């Protein structure tokens, strides 16, 4: 990003890459695509992820699942809160990137970043409350202790919303990882740069590599591979256009994937509820006899 | 058994209690009507005799039923205060209890399951589901889905033949409690108790259209779930059909829950109380002829006790009495249909072909009807079909393991994830294993327990959504 005050200095342009397994590789396909600001200026070439990148990302997410889902809720909450801290520290950078991407003023950009930080904090606080709120001790008729606990579904494929580059992204990723899942996220195709910078935040915030994997590219190209992948347990198709959502839901049926029902893109500025936490959670019921 | 010192005199239940009628009709908009489809011939799987004829639905009947359910939803059921809905559900629950013996006998005639199971498990649990959900109808604001959760609308429900009335109760009770109306398709081979349930709805004075019952085969189910007037689809049955349904509703905005197949691991550790474990293993796989989606069909035994456990298991299985479902001494009844018997026979043959050791109980089988002797395969490898595919019959596959970690790895080595069992005296190991098993229900030192307050449902290809408890309400609420 050029800085108006020092016109004689040439800025160091950033190369935006993918984020897979905690590393920042280029797309194995070698492809890139140009990203423009809302006003049409060229911003950067983003990596154009391929089917192979999807597979690598899913493998990384699966590898990370045992550790992340097995971590204590307290620990996961700390890590999510740490993400919020790192976001807070990079407010200005995000505000500038969002302003460019979404065509907002600096002030609007900053308030979007603030909302994103707050959302991360909101979900950070949920990690150790999901079990209390969604779980149950079941008063069965008989000499048994029966209880139900929510557990993460597994690897979640996420198509991030196309319009809201950071707040939308965080609103779909935070509940997935707060519940203990790992994920492969396809960032907004037209506004991918805040997502890559967000990946840099994740990489420096104690989140184990592979818990979140960020791909930049086309939802229409990558979505079907995620929906059909047998090692992906659930799909959030929020960022896919309507007809593609139906197609993805159909592909997901071959492996009985959980697909978040999406009617329209939500208003991301609204207060979230538990729907996204519940959607990527399984309820496990355990029975044990009671007796002397 | 002829060589047993303990001869049992037959103790048959009277089939007259079933009040079997020469023909049954479908139930739409509060009335029994003739369906446009080819009538189903319901046979007794224990004798192969024709029980009765049942009218079946045509596509136009699906249309009528969905329209009736829509009218009832909009004009009566969803606008009615929850406390009134609650009273209807209490009435239905009481009526099921009052007619429990009739329903149990009818169920055993139609399905082939032993009368002691339909009488002591299926029917009481069905009534319990209506009681439990009656209490929810006026307390939905306390269920954790916000202060005023809304019903979805018309629910299309397709249920299997293994627990006909119980599966109906699992589907209809929460749907009605949450303010939805329903069109339910019972299984082709077991429609009778659903149609007696329709009489119960009439006796309860349930408004017309709130519950509609459409007997028929898979084509009726397909038309029903694909109907544009339906807001919610609930299916219990095979994974294969579940996938078709998920494909057919994709992108329609209908809320979907699926309860599909399973290949449950029943894990016995070396410190388990073996006699107790044997009872649990027998219950896990031979209950309801093994026609149970959560049946413990893969026995994982710690290697050091495998021989001892298998010997005890064979001794116990030899005592199972296979025969007339209406005999109160019968432990294992009839396989539900000739088609299902063929499937079981074919899968068991693959076990022989792939090198597993088959042991079959020497119990005598009746000369007529569809029966399969309790069968245990040992030396089973994870790659064999009998270790991977759901057999849905009285066939147990036995594998061994050496360490707890290996037990978990083998247990989770399946696309299914409905249930699992753990047998050990060590409490910490129970919790350790329960945490790691990818299954919706984990039974520790017990098996096949059900209760309306305990959520039931699967991971992975065993489907999604839960039935029972607070978690089960989500399936029928717009949240």
XYZ file of C-alpha atoms in Angstrom:
771
model
C 0.000 0.000 0.000
C 1.533 3.335 -0.961
C 1.756 6.085 1.569
C 0.874 9.584 0.359
C 3.300 11.362 2.644
C 6.451 9.813 1.217
C 5.924 9.822 -2.525
C 9.622 9.433 -3.292
C 9.803 6.082 -1.490
C 8.792 2.977 -3.336
C 6.632 0.719 -1.162
C 7.567 -2.926 -0.684
C 4.713 -4.722 -2.367
C 3.381 -7.726 -0.530
C 2.983 -11.118 -2.118
C -0.248 -12.650 -0.873
C -0.162 -16.426 -0.491
C -2.315 -19.255 0.797
C -2.317 -20.374 4.433
C -2.164 -24.165 4.801
C -1.050 -26.138 7.845
C 0.434 -23.043 9.461
C 2.620 -22.201 6.451
C 2.181 -19.709 3.627
C 2.660 -21.605 0.364
C 1.880 -20.370 -3.141
C -0.780 -22.311 -4.971
C 0.685 -25.597 -6.210
C -0.897 -24.695 -9.543
C 1.269 -21.595 -9.800
C -1.824 -19.598 -10.687
C -2.631 -16.086 -9.473
C -5.391 -13.628 -10.224
C -5.388 -9.834 -9.981
C -7.210 -8.174 -7.113
C -8.506 -4.654 -7.474
C -9.696 -2.087 -4.982
C -13.295 -0.952 -5.011
C -12.187 1.999 -7.138
C -10.481 -0.242 -9.669
C -6.813 0.233 -8.703
C -4.645 -2.852 -8.863
C -3.818 -4.041 -5.349
C -2.047 -7.350 -5.703
C -2.055 -10.754 -7.333
C -3.709 -13.278 -5.063
C -2.958 -16.992 -5.167
C -5.546 -18.847 -7.237
C -5.965 -22.067 -5.269
C -6.545 -25.375 -7.037
C -8.155 -28.715 -6.245
C -4.788 -29.962 -4.987
C -4.569 -27.026 -2.594
C -8.023 -27.982 -1.295
C -6.808 -31.515 -0.677
C -3.652 -30.322 1.055
C -5.683 -27.973 3.215
C -8.163 -30.708 4.160
C -5.285 -33.009 5.088
C -3.790 -30.249 7.247
C -7.143 -29.605 8.900
C -7.640 -33.307 9.622
C -4.153 -33.553 11.080
C -4.845 -30.619 13.373
C -8.271 -31.848 14.472
C -7.183 -34.254 17.208
C -5.050 -31.700 18.976
C -7.470 -28.812 18.663
C -10.623 -30.754 19.560
C -8.761 -32.436 22.395
C -7.448 -29.188 23.864
C -9.256 -27.920 26.908
C -12.048 -25.444 26.321
C -10.135 -23.028 28.519
C -7.115 -23.318 26.259
C -9.170 -22.826 23.093
C -10.764 -19.759 24.631
C -7.340 -18.334 25.424
C -6.213 -18.870 21.839
C -9.323 -17.208 20.400
C -8.888 -14.310 22.757
C -5.272 -14.092 21.641
C -6.490 -13.825 18.034
C -8.617 -10.880 19.097
C -5.564 -9.291 20.727
C -3.498 -9.652 17.574
C -6.331 -8.242 15.474
C -6.567 -5.290 17.798
C -2.851 -4.662 17.377
C -3.188 -4.537 13.618
C -6.300 -2.348 13.543
C -4.841 0.253 11.211
C -3.557 -2.245 8.700
C -6.921 -3.996 8.554
C -8.821 -0.734 8.406
C -6.773 0.305 5.396
C -7.173 -3.031 3.637
C -10.894 -3.190 4.281
C -11.380 0.396 3.218
C -9.632 -0.384 -0.074
C -11.401 -3.686 -0.606
C -14.902 -2.619 0.282
C -14.688 1.006 -0.814
C -15.268 2.345 2.683
C -13.893 5.369 4.459
C -11.039 4.838 6.925
C -13.507 5.453 9.721
C -15.971 2.886 8.424
C -13.077 0.502 7.909
C -11.998 0.986 11.497
C -15.463 0.364 12.898
C -15.653 -2.847 10.864
C -12.366 -3.956 12.379
C -13.681 -3.102 15.842
C -16.777 -5.200 15.222
C -14.544 -8.056 14.022
C -12.433 -7.904 17.170
C -15.543 -7.859 19.334
C -16.986 -10.824 17.494
C -13.823 -12.828 18.083
C -14.007 -11.977 21.773
C -17.678 -13.041 21.850
C -16.868 -16.457 20.426
C -13.721 -16.770 22.584
C -15.996 -16.653 25.593
C -18.181 -19.453 24.251
C -15.581 -22.232 24.141
C -16.117 -23.283 27.747
C -19.853 -22.589 27.756
C -20.989 -24.650 24.771
C -21.069 -27.850 26.817
C -22.886 -26.205 29.670
C -25.517 -24.626 27.466
C -25.992 -27.316 24.792
C -25.244 -30.361 26.924
C -27.587 -32.065 29.353
C -27.931 -34.563 32.149
C -30.762 -36.765 30.931
C -33.284 -37.830 33.587
C -33.949 -41.247 32.067
C -36.485 -43.601 33.599
C -34.184 -46.236 35.044
C -31.026 -46.773 37.063
C -28.657 -45.065 34.652
C -26.604 -41.949 34.572
C -27.110 -40.516 31.106
C -25.561 -37.325 29.897
C -25.183 -35.550 26.585
C -22.227 -33.439 25.555
C -21.682 -31.437 22.395
C -18.577 -32.344 20.414
C -17.013 -30.768 17.345
C -18.175 -32.266 14.051
C -14.690 -32.414 12.517
C -13.283 -30.685 9.466
C -15.552 -27.944 8.166
C -15.414 -26.503 4.659
C -16.303 -22.826 4.738
C -17.116 -20.527 1.858
C -16.606 -17.066 3.305
C -19.077 -14.338 2.400
C -18.132 -12.417 -0.739
C -18.996 -8.902 0.445
C -17.765 -8.617 4.007
C -14.038 -9.312 3.732
C -13.106 -9.385 7.418
C -16.223 -9.200 9.612
C -17.985 -11.797 7.466
C -14.908 -14.007 7.444
C -14.524 -13.892 11.214
C -18.251 -14.430 11.720
C -18.058 -17.737 9.850
C -14.643 -18.951 11.077
C -14.842 -18.076 14.770
C -17.853 -20.268 15.647
C -16.353 -23.209 13.753
C -13.083 -23.168 15.701
C -14.687 -22.090 18.979
C -16.678 -25.330 18.869
C -13.420 -27.275 18.432
C -13.552 -27.948 14.700
C -10.810 -27.287 12.195
C -11.577 -25.724 8.844
C -10.677 -24.949 5.283
C -11.893 -21.502 4.322
C -12.281 -20.177 0.821
C -11.914 -16.405 1.157
C -13.970 -13.866 -0.738
C -12.766 -14.028 -4.333
C -13.003 -10.310 -5.039
C -11.779 -9.174 -1.617
C -9.257 -11.779 -0.506
C -6.506 -9.580 0.906
C -7.880 -9.010 4.424
C -8.272 -12.800 4.647
C -4.587 -13.356 3.941
C -3.629 -10.722 6.468
C -6.005 -12.387 8.911
C -4.094 -15.616 8.288
C -0.947 -13.767 9.389
C -2.770 -12.883 12.585
C -3.702 -16.525 13.084
C -0.129 -17.621 12.458
C 1.120 -15.406 15.273
C -1.626 -16.047 17.793
C -0.923 -19.532 19.211
C -3.519 -21.138 16.986
C -1.992 -24.505 16.028
C -1.105 -24.791 12.349
C -3.857 -26.450 10.308
C -6.760 -25.419 12.552
C -7.672 -22.724 10.064
C -6.520 -22.978 6.463
C -7.236 -20.075 4.141
C -7.492 -20.476 0.389
C -7.936 -17.640 -2.037
C -9.596 -18.433 -5.328
C -13.043 -19.060 -6.751
C -15.847 -20.489 -4.606
C -17.446 -22.001 -7.708
C -14.232 -23.867 -8.487
C -13.174 -24.927 -4.976
C -16.595 -25.389 -3.340
C -17.515 -28.606 -5.165
C -14.224 -30.266 -4.137
C -14.858 -29.342 -0.517
C -18.467 -30.521 -0.704
C -17.479 -33.869 -2.205
C -14.359 -34.493 -0.104
C -14.916 -37.565 2.069
C -12.712 -36.197 4.845
C -14.737 -33.002 5.219
C -17.517 -33.475 7.768
C -19.526 -30.296 7.347
C -20.004 -27.424 4.971
C -20.879 -23.783 5.464
C -21.906 -22.587 1.992
C -22.727 -19.032 3.092
C -20.381 -17.459 0.569
C -21.678 -19.400 -2.423
C -24.275 -17.869 -4.707
C -27.771 -19.442 -4.424
C -27.627 -21.920 -7.323
C -24.158 -23.085 -6.293
C -25.379 -23.636 -2.721
C -27.934 -26.149 -3.967
C -25.306 -27.879 -6.089
C -22.928 -28.089 -3.131
C -25.655 -29.447 -0.856
C -26.292 -32.140 -3.427
C -22.625 -33.092 -3.657
C -22.448 -33.144 0.146
C -25.149 -35.832 0.267
C -22.770 -38.531 -0.954
C -20.989 -38.413 2.394
C -24.001 -37.280 4.483
C -22.233 -34.009 5.276
C -23.823 -31.508 7.558
C -24.682 -28.444 5.482
C -25.541 -25.213 7.236
C -28.922 -24.088 5.907
C -28.412 -20.671 4.357
C -31.244 -18.634 2.906
C -29.537 -15.285 2.308
C -26.276 -13.765 3.353
C -26.807 -12.615 6.941
C -26.387 -9.057 8.112
C -22.980 -9.449 9.746
C -23.356 -6.346 11.889
C -26.184 -8.016 13.813
C -25.508 -9.768 17.103
C -24.761 -13.442 16.445
C -26.654 -16.303 18.104
C -25.838 -19.957 18.742
C -26.907 -21.273 15.352
C -23.388 -21.482 13.912
C -21.985 -23.058 17.066
C -24.763 -25.672 17.089
C -24.511 -26.385 13.381
C -20.976 -27.754 13.648
C -21.512 -29.662 16.856
C -22.613 -33.244 17.430
C -24.455 -34.278 20.558
C -22.985 -37.414 22.115
C -25.092 -39.249 24.681
C -23.337 -41.521 27.175
C -25.158 -44.047 29.352
C -23.814 -45.783 32.443
C -25.673 -48.036 34.860
C -26.064 -46.939 38.458
C -25.929 -49.552 41.244
C -23.890 -50.785 44.139
C -33.831 -76.871 22.207
C -34.346 -80.577 22.130
C -31.262 -81.481 24.181
C -32.078 -78.996 26.909
C -33.216 -80.236 30.285
C -35.430 -77.176 30.428
C -38.370 -77.627 28.136
C -40.679 -74.674 27.844
C -44.355 -75.206 27.252
C -45.599 -72.795 24.567
C -47.010 -69.601 26.060
C -48.719 -67.984 23.120
C -50.340 -64.575 23.278
C -53.800 -64.525 21.719
C -53.768 -62.920 18.317
C -57.410 -61.894 18.788
C -56.210 -59.032 20.958
C -54.817 -57.403 17.797
C -58.359 -56.786 16.464
C -56.974 -57.457 13.023
C -59.274 -56.183 10.293
C -59.557 -57.594 6.762
C -58.467 -54.261 5.328
C -56.979 -50.966 6.426
C -57.237 -47.578 4.801
C -54.994 -44.538 4.757
C -55.645 -41.583 7.046
C -55.912 -38.114 5.515
C -57.456 -34.963 6.946
C -58.978 -36.778 9.884
C -60.675 -39.530 7.878
C -59.850 -43.019 6.658
C -59.896 -43.014 2.875
C -58.977 -45.299 0.007
C -55.646 -44.510 -1.558
C -55.062 -44.337 -5.288
C -52.123 -46.722 -5.176
C -52.004 -50.494 -5.539
C -53.093 -52.015 -2.172
C -50.269 -53.431 -0.057
C -50.544 -57.015 1.090
C -49.342 -57.214 4.655
C -48.046 -60.626 5.581
C -47.021 -62.208 8.842
C -43.283 -62.815 8.451
C -43.426 -65.649 10.976
C -45.909 -67.694 8.930
C -45.939 -66.033 5.491
C -49.758 -65.910 5.712
C -51.637 -62.863 4.453
C -52.634 -60.696 7.400
C -54.633 -57.978 5.717
C -54.759 -55.533 2.829
C -53.756 -51.919 3.198
C -54.644 -49.203 0.749
C -51.596 -47.300 -0.436
C -51.093 -43.766 -1.603
C -50.724 -42.432 -5.112
C -49.012 -39.154 -5.916
C -52.346 -37.301 -5.830
C -52.911 -38.630 -2.312
C -49.563 -37.162 -1.278
C -50.803 -33.852 -2.589
C -54.075 -34.113 -0.646
C -52.340 -35.074 2.560
C -49.807 -32.254 2.353
C -52.589 -29.783 1.627
C -54.610 -31.057 4.592
C -51.547 -30.769 6.812
C -50.934 -27.221 5.575
C -54.526 -26.197 6.342
C -54.343 -27.729 9.792
C -51.004 -26.068 10.421
C -52.193 -22.618 9.465
C -55.695 -22.651 10.880
C -55.574 -24.771 14.001
C -52.381 -26.369 15.182
C -49.759 -23.611 15.011
C -52.136 -20.980 16.335
C -53.303 -23.109 19.260
C -51.786 -22.278 22.660
C -49.064 -24.728 23.679
C -51.007 -25.801 26.750
C -53.805 -27.088 24.501
C -51.410 -28.973 22.255
C -49.931 -30.455 25.409
C -53.312 -31.884 26.401
C -53.792 -33.544 23.031
C -50.374 -35.179 23.374
C -51.232 -36.359 26.909
C -54.447 -37.840 25.549
C -52.570 -39.672 22.807
C -50.041 -40.993 25.323
C -52.799 -42.317 27.575
C -54.657 -43.891 24.667
C -51.484 -45.707 23.609
C -51.172 -47.055 27.148
C -54.819 -48.116 27.194
C -54.466 -49.964 23.910
C -50.929 -51.152 24.631
C -51.654 -54.879 24.517
C -53.572 -54.569 21.262
C -50.761 -52.539 19.704
C -48.098 -54.952 20.949
C -49.805 -58.001 19.461
C -50.487 -56.217 16.196
C -46.874 -55.080 16.019
C -45.569 -58.590 16.564
C -47.938 -59.998 13.944
C -46.981 -57.404 11.359
C -43.277 -57.100 12.105
C -42.281 -60.517 13.431
C -40.662 -59.203 16.595
C -41.077 -61.176 19.854
C -44.120 -60.170 21.859
C -41.977 -59.673 24.961
C -40.120 -56.903 23.121
C -43.128 -55.176 21.587
C -44.963 -55.422 24.912
C -42.102 -54.395 27.217
C -40.030 -52.083 25.034
C -41.652 -50.710 21.880
C -45.118 -49.721 23.044
C -44.258 -48.354 26.524
C -41.408 -46.313 25.061
C -43.711 -44.965 22.349
C -46.162 -43.794 25.031
C -43.256 -42.302 26.986
C -42.262 -40.207 23.980
C -45.730 -38.664 23.817
C -45.712 -37.989 27.560
C -42.287 -36.375 27.421
C -43.139 -34.159 24.480
C -46.548 -33.248 25.852
C -44.644 -31.458 28.562
C -42.569 -29.543 26.020
C -45.522 -28.180 24.038
C -46.147 -25.316 26.466
C -42.508 -24.850 27.559
C -40.686 -24.319 24.275
C -39.463 -20.923 25.430
C -37.364 -22.749 28.008
C -35.756 -25.138 25.551
C -32.775 -22.901 24.874
C -33.731 -21.714 21.392
C -34.837 -18.239 22.386
C -38.016 -17.099 24.091
C -40.431 -17.739 21.233
C -39.251 -20.473 18.860
C -41.553 -21.041 15.886
C -42.666 -24.296 14.270
C -41.463 -25.071 10.757
C -44.779 -26.039 9.132
C -45.593 -29.348 7.469
C -43.257 -32.211 8.348
C -42.791 -35.115 5.931
C -41.712 -38.163 7.902
C -40.586 -41.500 6.524
C -39.935 -44.318 8.986
C -38.542 -47.868 8.833
C -40.011 -51.284 9.573
C -37.860 -52.297 12.530
C -39.713 -50.354 15.252
C -42.894 -49.242 13.454
C -44.853 -47.603 16.271
C -41.820 -46.479 18.245
C -40.298 -44.699 15.239
C -43.690 -43.094 14.600
C -43.698 -41.785 18.162
C -40.120 -40.497 17.857
C -41.202 -38.535 14.780
C -44.738 -37.399 15.542
C -44.457 -36.493 19.231
C -41.779 -33.760 18.895
C -43.262 -32.491 15.619
C -46.682 -31.920 17.186
C -45.249 -30.572 20.435
C -43.401 -27.895 18.488
C -46.543 -26.930 16.564
C -45.923 -28.667 13.239
C -48.357 -30.900 11.385
C -47.236 -34.162 9.838
C -47.603 -36.476 6.892
C -46.022 -39.789 7.829
C -45.233 -42.723 5.585
C -44.832 -45.970 7.492
C -42.729 -48.732 5.977
C -44.243 -50.813 3.202
C -44.112 -54.028 5.236
C -45.287 -52.630 8.600
C -48.088 -50.065 8.211
C -50.640 -51.521 10.638
C -49.834 -49.952 14.014
C -49.533 -46.544 12.319
C -53.126 -46.910 11.126
C -54.310 -47.911 14.594
C -52.435 -44.846 15.794
C -54.606 -42.864 13.361
C -57.663 -44.240 15.198
C -56.062 -43.069 18.423
C -55.737 -39.590 16.920
C -59.471 -39.705 16.193
C -60.230 -40.924 19.713
C -58.106 -38.101 21.069
C -60.155 -35.629 19.043
C -57.057 -34.358 17.283
C -58.083 -31.722 14.707
C -58.262 -33.119 11.136
C -55.069 -32.805 9.109
C -52.673 -32.509 12.036
C -51.596 -36.123 11.534
C -51.852 -37.858 8.153
C -50.683 -41.408 7.498
C -49.855 -42.532 3.963
C -48.949 -46.200 3.585
C -46.880 -47.018 0.530
C -43.527 -48.023 -0.835
C -40.411 -46.008 -1.549
C -42.006 -44.079 -4.413
C -44.571 -42.577 -2.029
C -41.793 -41.604 0.351
C -39.836 -40.014 -2.487
C -42.872 -38.036 -3.664
C -43.592 -36.944 -0.114
C -40.127 -35.649 0.740
C -39.848 -33.900 -2.639
C -43.272 -32.237 -2.314
C -42.926 -28.444 -2.503
C -45.543 -27.996 0.241
C -43.313 -29.636 2.811
C -41.108 -27.567 5.156
C -39.314 -30.269 7.054
C -38.163 -33.771 6.193
C -37.317 -36.425 8.761
C -36.128 -39.835 7.686
C -35.043 -42.952 9.517
C -33.764 -45.808 7.410
C -30.840 -46.906 5.298
C -27.860 -44.690 4.566
C -28.358 -45.292 0.850
C -31.916 -43.909 0.881
C -30.850 -41.149 3.264
C -28.321 -39.936 0.721
C -30.976 -39.909 -2.003
C -33.245 -37.845 0.229
C -30.456 -35.416 1.095
C -29.828 -34.982 -2.635
C -33.503 -34.514 -3.400
C -34.036 -31.764 -0.811
C -30.719 -29.987 -1.528
C -31.259 -26.308 -2.101
C -34.984 -26.471 -1.324
C -34.683 -24.763 2.070
C -36.381 -27.721 3.786
C -34.950 -28.611 7.149
C -33.641 -32.168 7.100
C -32.763 -34.710 9.768
C -31.532 -38.218 9.001
C -31.196 -41.261 11.239
C -29.336 -43.793 9.129
C -27.414 -47.016 9.439
C -24.680 -48.062 11.789
C -21.969 -50.597 12.413
C -21.520 -50.159 16.121
C -18.435 -51.343 17.937
C -19.076 -53.078 21.234
C -15.692 -52.988 22.982
C -14.880 -55.471 25.743
C -11.733 -54.744 27.753
C -9.907 -57.455 29.662
C -11.132 -56.257 33.043
C -14.816 -56.353 32.054
C -17.226 -58.515 34.065
C -17.568 -61.173 31.397
C -20.978 -62.611 32.239
C -22.470 -59.141 32.315
C -20.704 -58.276 29.074
C -22.074 -61.409 27.418
C -25.610 -60.339 28.312
C -24.914 -56.915 26.837
C -23.422 -58.384 23.664
C -26.443 -60.650 23.195
C -28.823 -57.779 23.797
C -26.751 -55.569 21.509
C -26.913 -57.787 18.457
C -29.869 -60.164 18.901
C -32.457 -57.694 20.244
C -35.173 -57.334 17.612
C -33.416 -59.944 15.404
C -30.557 -57.467 14.971
C -32.900 -55.159 13.037
C -31.557 -52.210 14.970
C -29.587 -49.370 13.405
C -27.546 -49.001 16.595
C -27.031 -52.773 17.042
C -23.644 -53.753 18.452
C -22.725 -55.650 15.310
C -18.930 -55.444 15.664
C -17.637 -57.019 18.837
C -14.117 -55.798 19.661
C -12.581 -58.031 22.333
C -9.232 -57.599 24.009
C -7.093 -60.448 22.729
C -6.187 -61.859 26.161
C -9.819 -62.687 26.980
C -11.148 -63.380 23.493
C -11.267 -67.187 23.742
C -12.895 -67.173 27.152
C -15.469 -64.565 26.155
C -16.341 -66.281 22.888
C -16.884 -69.580 24.684
C -19.236 -67.944 27.186
C -20.980 -66.127 24.352
C -21.636 -69.329 22.402
C -23.010 -71.031 25.497
C -25.353 -68.108 26.045
C -26.451 -67.762 22.435
C -27.336 -71.470 22.305
C -30.064 -70.758 24.848
C -31.798 -68.142 22.699
C -35.163 -69.435 21.585
C -35.992 -68.576 17.991
C -39.573 -68.959 16.898
C -43.167 -67.768 17.094
C -43.128 -64.037 17.840
C -46.392 -64.346 19.741
C -44.900 -66.910 22.135
C -43.885 -65.131 25.333
C -40.836 -67.422 25.608
C -39.429 -66.355 22.258
C -36.164 -64.417 22.326
C -35.589 -64.002 18.610
C -38.532 -63.639 16.244
C -38.895 -63.575 12.488
C -36.865 -61.631 9.951
C -39.197 -58.934 8.681
C -39.346 -59.929 5.019
C -38.099 -62.455 2.501
C -36.078 -59.680 0.908
C -34.318 -58.875 4.185
C -33.641 -62.569 4.815
C -31.967 -62.777 1.404
C -29.761 -59.767 2.226
C -28.677 -61.258 5.541
C -27.989 -64.636 3.959
C -25.953 -63.060 1.193
C -23.839 -60.924 3.543
C -23.221 -63.866 5.865
C -22.062 -65.884 2.854
C -19.530 -63.160 2.091
C -18.143 -63.721 5.584
C -17.513 -67.390 4.725
C -16.023 -66.472 1.373
C -13.666 -63.911 2.877
C -12.345 -66.351 5.441
C -14.156 -65.557 8.690
C -15.149 -68.437 10.999
C -18.902 -68.880 11.166
C -20.589 -70.297 14.237
C -24.352 -70.768 14.148
C -26.574 -71.499 17.089
C -27.907 -75.057 16.832
C -31.400 -73.882 17.805
C -34.317 -75.352 15.866
C -36.062 -72.995 13.423
C -39.755 -73.075 12.499
C -40.549 -74.775 9.204
C -42.340 -71.776 7.759
C -41.678 -68.059 7.861
C -38.500 -66.014 7.586
C -35.983 -67.016 10.233
C -32.232 -66.802 10.606
C -30.284 -68.528 13.357
C -28.172 -66.340 15.644
C -24.734 -66.322 14.059
C -21.302 -65.294 15.300
C -18.321 -64.770 12.997
C -14.864 -64.868 14.557
C -11.457 -64.190 12.953
C -13.006 -61.172 11.281
C -10.699 -58.636 9.629
C -11.509 -54.968 9.282
C -11.527 -55.156 5.502
C -14.234 -57.817 5.321
C -17.732 -56.878 4.220
C -19.184 -58.301 7.432
C -17.014 -55.812 9.365
C -17.842 -52.837 7.155
C -21.428 -53.189 5.920
C -24.567 -53.064 7.980
C -26.089 -56.549 7.977
C -29.280 -55.627 9.848
C -29.814 -59.132 11.109
C -28.754 -61.482 13.939
C -25.132 -61.707 12.792
C -22.230 -60.683 14.994
C -18.690 -60.057 13.742
C -15.900 -60.508 16.286
C -12.561 -58.713 16.015
C -9.774 -58.453 18.572
C -7.470 -55.719 19.809
C -4.479 -55.470 22.123
C -4.377 -51.906 23.469
C -7.077 -49.370 24.288
C -5.746 -47.106 21.534
C -6.112 -49.915 19.015
C -9.681 -50.505 20.182
C -10.580 -46.880 19.543
C -8.861 -46.855 16.159
C -10.720 -49.983 15.063
C -14.024 -48.784 16.492
C -13.762 -45.517 14.585
C -12.686 -47.211 11.361
C -16.104 -46.912 9.728
C -18.023 -44.271 7.829
C -20.853 -44.787 10.318
C -21.030 -43.354 13.818
C -24.318 -44.090 15.495
C -23.539 -45.991 18.669
C -20.837 -47.811 20.582
C -20.468 -49.932 23.693
C -17.724 -50.080 26.324
C -17.303 -52.884 28.839
C -14.762 -52.350 31.607
C -14.728 -52.026 35.374
C -12.442 -49.024 35.125
C -14.399 -45.785 35.299
C -11.606 -43.610 33.977
C -11.293 -45.864 30.949
C -15.010 -45.543 30.250
C -14.786 -41.771 30.113
C -11.535 -41.911 28.139
C -13.056 -44.212 25.544
C -16.407 -42.390 25.446
C -14.593 -39.161 24.621
C -12.734 -40.742 21.723
C -15.465 -42.794 20.108
C -17.009 -41.026 17.132
C -20.566 -42.094 17.851
C -23.757 -40.342 18.867
C -24.642 -42.750 21.648
C -22.148 -44.542 23.866
C -23.354 -47.230 26.240
C -20.982 -48.131 29.050
C -21.580 -51.511 30.709
C -25.019 -51.586 29.112
C -26.439 -51.510 25.588
C -29.548 -50.552 23.619
C -31.020 -48.178 26.187
C -33.507 -45.573 25.021
C -35.389 -42.822 26.738
C -37.272 -39.785 25.455
C -35.091 -37.499 27.563
C -31.827 -38.843 26.107
C -30.894 -37.495 22.676
C -30.270 -40.182 20.051
C -28.610 -39.777 16.661
C -25.463 -40.295 14.671
C -22.138 -38.933 13.551
C -20.847 -39.058 9.979
C -22.817 -41.287 7.602
C -25.158 -42.407 10.370
C -26.977 -39.156 9.737
C -27.505 -35.820 11.408
C -29.896 -34.374 13.921
C -30.988 -35.799 17.246
C -34.234 -37.286 18.486
C -35.167 -36.953 22.117
C -34.468 -34.449 24.842
C -33.875 -30.768 24.390
C -31.507 -31.366 21.466
C -34.244 -33.226 19.597
C -36.557 -30.223 19.531
C -34.238 -28.343 17.209
C -35.303 -30.572 14.324
C -38.837 -29.179 14.508
C -38.179 -25.533 15.318
C -37.225 -22.641 13.071
C -33.974 -21.786 14.838
